[in-house]
């Protein structure tokens, strides 16, 4: 209970200090609204913000599934050939360090200006891909050496070794990689929506841009609050899934 109450008390203290400081200093609402103003904007715009949050979340989840299938499949393939892994890993690292905003215009052109949703999903996949791929590759190497020698003794083939030994051994790394990738998928979706910036996909990023253009700062912060709550909820859900998965893995 104390672990729950402590952060809630800190948040309440910070919000109270924010409210008092803004009112005492007479800060204009367009520059920094008080928390009460943000709460009013959140309630007034809740339907549109909820719809925008679902658009962003669904995009991130689709990107996470696609990134998972590609990353795990590629990790299994390169795990069978060390030379192929040496060739693929630098390219995967390049994708990881390339800013999404920098390549967003190019991906938008390739996906079609009339189909920004495709570009946003593709960009979110690029962001979520590397931690899943890296976790899968690391996990595939983490098999017990004694079990590796046992598989050698019984003459197991490459696919038997991967499916029956290395993939089960990689479960903790895969779970952690997916948890990190899920957060990055949301970040990638939001950044890609900013890059699209056309209103064709009206997610939370479009809500923030639209509110900023109209100097509706309270609505901007309300959208950020919704985005933060969505990220926290997804992280908590995946953290719970990770605990369940690890419990199964340890008891198998």
CSV table of C-alpha atoms in Angstrom, one decimal:
chain,number,residue,atom,x,y,z
A,1,UNK,CA,0.0,0.0,0.0
A,2,UNK,CA,2.8,2.4,0.8
A,3,UNK,CA,4.3,1.8,-2.6
A,4,UNK,CA,1.0,3.0,-4.2
A,5,UNK,CA,0.4,5.9,-1.8
A,6,UNK,CA,3.9,7.3,-2.0
A,7,UNK,CA,3.9,8.2,-5.7
A,8,UNK,CA,0.3,9.4,-5.5
A,9,UNK,CA,1.2,11.7,-2.6
A,10,UNK,CA,4.1,13.1,-4.6
A,11,UNK,CA,2.0,13.7,-7.6
A,12,UNK,CA,-0.7,15.5,-5.5
A,13,UNK,CA,2.0,17.7,-3.9
A,14,UNK,CA,3.5,18.6,-7.3
A,15,UNK,CA,0.0,19.4,-8.7
A,16,UNK,CA,-0.8,21.6,-5.7
A,17,UNK,CA,2.4,23.5,-6.0
A,18,UNK,CA,1.8,24.0,-9.7
A,19,UNK,CA,-1.7,25.2,-9.1
A,20,UNK,CA,-0.7,27.7,-6.4
A,21,UNK,CA,2.3,29.0,-8.3
A,22,UNK,CA,0.4,29.6,-11.5
A,23,UNK,CA,-2.4,31.5,-9.7
A,24,UNK,CA,-0.1,33.4,-7.4
A,25,UNK,CA,2.1,34.6,-10.3
A,26,UNK,CA,-0.8,35.3,-12.7
A,27,UNK,CA,0.7,33.1,-15.5
A,28,UNK,CA,-1.5,33.4,-18.6
A,29,UNK,CA,-3.5,30.3,-19.4
A,30,UNK,CA,-2.2,30.1,-22.9
A,31,UNK,CA,1.4,29.9,-21.5
A,32,UNK,CA,0.8,27.5,-18.6
A,33,UNK,CA,-2.7,26.6,-17.4
A,34,UNK,CA,-3.2,25.4,-13.9
A,35,UNK,CA,-3.9,21.7,-13.3
A,36,UNK,CA,-7.6,22.5,-12.7
A,37,UNK,CA,-7.7,24.0,-16.2
A,38,UNK,CA,-6.1,20.9,-17.6
A,39,UNK,CA,-8.7,18.7,-15.8
A,40,UNK,CA,-11.5,20.8,-17.3
A,41,UNK,CA,-10.0,20.5,-20.8
A,42,UNK,CA,-9.6,16.7,-20.3
A,43,UNK,CA,-13.2,16.3,-19.3
A,44,UNK,CA,-14.5,18.5,-22.1
A,45,UNK,CA,-12.4,16.8,-24.8
A,46,UNK,CA,-12.5,13.3,-23.4
A,47,UNK,CA,-14.4,11.7,-26.3
A,48,UNK,CA,-12.1,13.1,-28.9
A,49,UNK,CA,-9.0,12.3,-26.9
A,50,UNK,CA,-10.2,8.8,-26.2
A,51,UNK,CA,-10.7,8.2,-29.9
A,52,UNK,CA,-7.3,9.6,-30.7
A,53,UNK,CA,-5.7,7.5,-28.0
A,54,UNK,CA,-7.2,4.4,-29.5
A,55,UNK,CA,-5.9,5.3,-33.0
A,56,UNK,CA,-2.4,5.7,-31.6
A,57,UNK,CA,-2.6,2.6,-29.4
A,58,UNK,CA,-3.9,0.4,-32.2
A,59,UNK,CA,-1.2,1.6,-34.5
A,60,UNK,CA,1.4,0.8,-31.9
A,61,UNK,CA,0.0,-2.6,-31.2
A,62,UNK,CA,-0.1,-3.5,-35.0
A,63,UNK,CA,3.5,-2.3,-35.3
A,64,UNK,CA,4.5,-4.3,-32.3
A,65,UNK,CA,3.0,-7.5,-33.7
A,66,UNK,CA,4.7,-6.9,-37.1
A,67,UNK,CA,8.0,-6.1,-35.5
A,68,UNK,CA,7.8,-9.2,-33.3
A,69,UNK,CA,7.2,-11.5,-36.3
A,70,UNK,CA,10.0,-10.0,-38.4
A,71,UNK,CA,12.5,-9.7,-35.5
A,72,UNK,CA,12.0,-13.2,-34.1
A,73,UNK,CA,11.9,-14.8,-37.5
A,74,UNK,CA,15.1,-13.0,-38.6
A,75,UNK,CA,16.8,-13.8,-35.2
A,76,UNK,CA,16.0,-17.5,-35.7
A,77,UNK,CA,17.4,-17.5,-39.3
A,78,UNK,CA,20.6,-15.6,-38.3
A,79,UNK,CA,21.0,-17.8,-35.3
A,80,UNK,CA,21.5,-20.8,-37.6
A,81,UNK,CA,24.4,-19.0,-39.4
A,82,UNK,CA,26.9,-16.9,-37.4
A,83,UNK,CA,28.2,-15.3,-40.7
A,84,UNK,CA,24.7,-14.1,-41.5
A,85,UNK,CA,24.3,-12.7,-38.1
A,86,UNK,CA,27.6,-10.7,-38.5
A,87,UNK,CA,26.1,-9.3,-41.7
A,88,UNK,CA,22.6,-8.5,-40.4
A,89,UNK,CA,23.4,-7.0,-37.0
A,90,UNK,CA,25.1,-3.8,-38.2
A,91,UNK,CA,22.2,-3.1,-40.5
A,92,UNK,CA,19.8,-3.6,-37.6
A,93,UNK,CA,21.9,-1.2,-35.5
A,94,UNK,CA,21.7,1.4,-38.3
A,95,UNK,CA,17.9,1.2,-38.2
A,96,UNK,CA,18.0,1.7,-34.4
A,97,UNK,CA,20.0,4.9,-34.5
A,98,UNK,CA,18.3,6.5,-37.5
A,99,UNK,CA,15.9,9.2,-36.3
A,100,UNK,CA,12.3,8.5,-37.2
A,101,UNK,CA,11.6,12.1,-38.1
A,102,UNK,CA,14.5,12.1,-40.6
A,103,UNK,CA,13.1,9.2,-42.6
A,104,UNK,CA,9.4,9.9,-42.1
A,105,UNK,CA,9.0,12.1,-45.3
A,106,UNK,CA,10.7,9.3,-47.4
A,107,UNK,CA,8.5,6.6,-45.9
A,108,UNK,CA,5.4,8.7,-46.5
A,109,UNK,CA,6.3,9.0,-50.2
A,110,UNK,CA,6.8,5.3,-50.5
A,111,UNK,CA,3.6,4.4,-48.6
A,112,UNK,CA,1.6,7.0,-50.6
A,113,UNK,CA,0.6,10.5,-49.5
A,114,UNK,CA,-3.0,9.3,-49.4
A,115,UNK,CA,-2.2,6.5,-47.0
A,116,UNK,CA,-0.3,8.0,-44.0
A,117,UNK,CA,-1.5,5.1,-41.8
A,118,UNK,CA,0.8,2.7,-43.7
A,119,UNK,CA,3.8,5.0,-43.2
A,120,UNK,CA,3.1,5.4,-39.5
A,121,UNK,CA,2.9,1.7,-38.9
A,122,UNK,CA,6.1,1.1,-40.9
A,123,UNK,CA,7.9,3.8,-38.9
A,124,UNK,CA,6.7,2.4,-35.6
A,125,UNK,CA,7.8,-1.1,-36.7
A,126,UNK,CA,11.3,0.3,-37.4
A,127,UNK,CA,11.5,1.7,-33.9
A,128,UNK,CA,10.2,-1.4,-32.1
A,129,UNK,CA,12.2,-3.9,-34.2
A,130,UNK,CA,15.7,-3.6,-32.7
A,131,UNK,CA,15.1,-4.4,-29.0
A,132,UNK,CA,13.0,-7.5,-29.9
A,133,UNK,CA,15.7,-8.6,-32.4
A,134,UNK,CA,18.5,-8.0,-30.0
A,135,UNK,CA,16.8,-9.8,-27.2
A,136,UNK,CA,15.9,-12.7,-29.4
A,137,UNK,CA,19.5,-13.1,-30.7
A,138,UNK,CA,20.9,-12.8,-27.2
A,139,UNK,CA,18.4,-15.3,-25.9
A,140,UNK,CA,19.2,-17.8,-28.6
A,141,UNK,CA,22.8,-17.7,-27.5
A,142,UNK,CA,21.9,-18.2,-23.8
A,143,UNK,CA,21.2,-21.9,-23.9
A,144,UNK,CA,22.9,-24.1,-21.3
A,145,UNK,CA,26.3,-25.3,-22.8
A,146,UNK,CA,25.7,-28.7,-21.1
A,147,UNK,CA,22.4,-29.1,-23.0
A,148,UNK,CA,24.1,-28.0,-26.2
A,149,UNK,CA,26.6,-30.8,-25.8
A,150,UNK,CA,23.7,-33.2,-25.0
A,151,UNK,CA,22.0,-32.2,-28.2
A,152,UNK,CA,25.3,-32.8,-30.0
A,153,UNK,CA,25.5,-36.2,-28.4
A,154,UNK,CA,22.1,-37.2,-29.8
A,155,UNK,CA,22.9,-35.8,-33.2
A,156,UNK,CA,20.2,-33.1,-33.1
A,157,UNK,CA,19.7,-31.1,-36.3
A,158,UNK,CA,19.9,-27.3,-36.5
A,159,UNK,CA,16.1,-26.8,-36.5
A,160,UNK,CA,15.7,-29.3,-33.6
A,161,UNK,CA,18.3,-27.4,-31.6
A,162,UNK,CA,16.6,-24.0,-32.2
A,163,UNK,CA,13.0,-25.1,-31.6
A,164,UNK,CA,13.6,-27.4,-28.7
A,165,UNK,CA,16.5,-25.8,-26.9
A,166,UNK,CA,17.4,-22.3,-27.9
A,167,UNK,CA,13.9,-20.7,-28.3
A,168,UNK,CA,12.7,-22.0,-24.9
A,169,UNK,CA,16.0,-20.7,-23.4
A,170,UNK,CA,15.3,-17.3,-25.0
A,171,UNK,CA,11.9,-16.8,-23.4
A,172,UNK,CA,13.1,-14.3,-20.6
A,173,UNK,CA,15.0,-12.2,-23.2
A,174,UNK,CA,12.1,-12.3,-25.6
A,175,UNK,CA,9.7,-11.1,-22.9
A,176,UNK,CA,12.0,-8.2,-21.9
A,177,UNK,CA,12.6,-7.3,-25.6
A,178,UNK,CA,8.9,-7.1,-26.2
A,179,UNK,CA,8.3,-5.0,-23.1
A,180,UNK,CA,10.9,-2.5,-24.3
A,181,UNK,CA,9.6,-2.7,-27.9
A,182,UNK,CA,6.1,-2.0,-26.9
A,183,UNK,CA,7.1,1.4,-25.3
A,184,UNK,CA,9.1,2.2,-28.3
A,185,UNK,CA,6.2,1.3,-30.6
A,186,UNK,CA,4.1,4.0,-28.9
A,187,UNK,CA,6.9,6.5,-29.2
A,188,UNK,CA,7.4,5.6,-32.8
A,189,UNK,CA,3.7,5.9,-33.6
A,190,UNK,CA,3.5,9.4,-32.0
A,191,UNK,CA,6.7,10.6,-33.6
A,192,UNK,CA,5.5,9.2,-37.0
A,193,UNK,CA,2.1,11.0,-36.5
A,194,UNK,CA,4.1,14.3,-36.0
A,195,UNK,CA,6.0,13.5,-39.1
A,196,UNK,CA,2.9,12.9,-41.1
A,197,UNK,CA,1.3,16.1,-39.7
A,198,UNK,CA,-1.5,16.1,-42.3
A,199,UNK,CA,-4.5,15.2,-40.1
A,200,UNK,CA,-5.0,12.1,-42.2
A,201,UNK,CA,-4.4,10.0,-39.0
A,202,UNK,CA,-5.9,11.8,-36.1
A,203,UNK,CA,-4.1,10.3,-33.2
A,204,UNK,CA,-2.8,11.9,-30.1
A,205,UNK,CA,0.0,13.7,-32.0
A,206,UNK,CA,-2.6,15.3,-34.2
A,207,UNK,CA,-4.5,16.4,-31.1
A,208,UNK,CA,-1.4,18.0,-29.7
A,209,UNK,CA,-0.5,19.8,-33.0
A,210,UNK,CA,-4.1,21.0,-33.5
A,211,UNK,CA,-4.3,22.3,-29.9
A,212,UNK,CA,-0.9,24.0,-30.3
A,213,UNK,CA,-1.9,25.8,-33.5
A,214,UNK,CA,-4.9,27.1,-31.6
A,215,UNK,CA,-3.0,28.0,-28.5
A,216,UNK,CA,-5.1,25.6,-26.5
A,217,UNK,CA,-2.4,24.7,-24.1
A,218,UNK,CA,-4.7,23.0,-21.6
A,219,UNK,CA,-5.9,20.6,-24.3
A,220,UNK,CA,-2.3,20.0,-25.3
A,221,UNK,CA,-1.3,19.0,-21.8
A,222,UNK,CA,-4.5,16.9,-21.5
A,223,UNK,CA,-3.5,15.0,-24.6
A,224,UNK,CA,0.0,14.4,-23.0
A,225,UNK,CA,-1.7,13.2,-19.8
A,226,UNK,CA,-3.8,10.7,-21.9
A,227,UNK,CA,-0.6,9.6,-23.7
A,228,UNK,CA,1.2,9.1,-20.4
A,229,UNK,CA,-1.6,7.1,-18.9
A,230,UNK,CA,-1.8,4.9,-22.0
A,231,UNK,CA,1.9,4.2,-21.8
A,232,UNK,CA,1.8,3.4,-18.1
A,233,UNK,CA,-1.2,1.1,-18.6
A,234,UNK,CA,0.5,-0.8,-21.5
A,235,UNK,CA,3.7,-1.1,-19.6
A,236,UNK,CA,1.9,-2.5,-16.5
A,237,UNK,CA,0.0,-4.9,-18.7
A,238,UNK,CA,3.2,-6.2,-20.4
A,239,UNK,CA,5.0,-6.3,-17.0
A,240,UNK,CA,2.2,-8.5,-15.7
A,241,UNK,CA,2.5,-10.7,-18.8
A,242,UNK,CA,6.2,-10.9,-18.3
A,243,UNK,CA,5.8,-12.2,-14.8
A,244,UNK,CA,3.3,-14.8,-15.9
A,245,UNK,CA,5.6,-15.9,-18.7
A,246,UNK,CA,8.6,-16.1,-16.4
A,247,UNK,CA,6.6,-18.1,-13.9
A,248,UNK,CA,5.6,-20.6,-16.6
A,249,UNK,CA,9.2,-20.7,-17.9
A,250,UNK,CA,10.7,-21.4,-14.5
A,251,UNK,CA,8.2,-24.1,-13.7
A,252,UNK,CA,8.3,-25.9,-17.1
